[in-house]
Amino acid sequence: AKWRGDCNLSFVQRLELQGILDEHQGCVNRMAWDETGQLLVSGSDDRQAIIWDYASKKMRTVVATGHNMNIFGVRFLPNDPTRIVTGAMDG
């Protein structure tokens, strides 16, 4: 049975929890991988972005974004895993 697009419902049902990244103080709204698949960045209602080392499930750094409202967009810049961009409800 099809679920959404070309995603198969049986595939979705086989997904399992790989780890818990528990540092944000608010709901996580967006996550994105770097190009290598080694780093993950998350953006949250706590107005912070956190960069994670996926293999160890450990936080690498908290980015003080300067946003005044919830973050709904976050991404690593292409070819530069040391820089991210964020988007929030404050513009």
XYZ file of C-alpha atoms in Angstrom, residues 23-83:
61
model
C 19.322 19.087 24.703
C 16.675 21.461 23.348
C 14.327 23.188 25.781
C 11.524 23.353 23.230
C 9.929 21.432 20.405
C 12.322 20.588 17.545
C 10.834 21.858 14.294
C 13.514 21.044 11.732
C 16.615 18.897 11.324
C 19.112 18.665 8.462
C 22.189 16.580 7.626
C 25.517 17.925 6.445
C 26.787 16.615 3.105
C 28.828 13.829 4.746
C 25.959 12.466 6.828
C 28.100 12.768 9.961
C 26.607 15.945 11.403
C 23.005 16.840 12.098
C 21.678 20.309 12.915
C 18.379 20.903 14.704
C 16.304 24.057 15.127
C 13.800 24.495 17.920
C 11.180 26.582 19.677
C 13.936 27.422 22.189
C 15.393 29.658 19.421
C 18.666 27.735 19.331
C 20.295 25.577 16.701
C 22.303 22.589 17.882
C 24.924 20.723 15.846
C 25.150 17.018 16.682
C 27.682 14.301 15.985
C 25.405 11.562 14.707
C 27.683 8.585 15.413
C 28.122 9.433 19.099
C 24.658 11.040 19.495
C 26.454 13.880 21.301
C 25.973 17.606 21.008
C 28.898 19.365 19.337
C 27.821 22.955 19.802
C 24.878 25.210 20.566
C 24.499 28.091 18.137
C 23.126 31.306 19.633
C 21.056 32.356 16.636
C 19.816 35.709 17.874
C 16.259 34.797 16.874
C 13.390 36.117 18.990
C 10.892 33.506 17.815
C 10.710 29.790 16.996
C 13.126 28.379 14.417
C 11.391 26.583 11.548
C 14.267 26.314 9.087
C 17.839 25.140 9.533
C 20.473 23.919 7.103
C 24.205 23.464 6.638
C 25.706 25.590 3.882
C 26.888 23.501 0.916
C 30.578 22.555 1.059
C 31.014 24.095 4.526
C 29.907 22.039 7.556
C 31.108 24.842 9.865
C 28.313 27.223 8.775
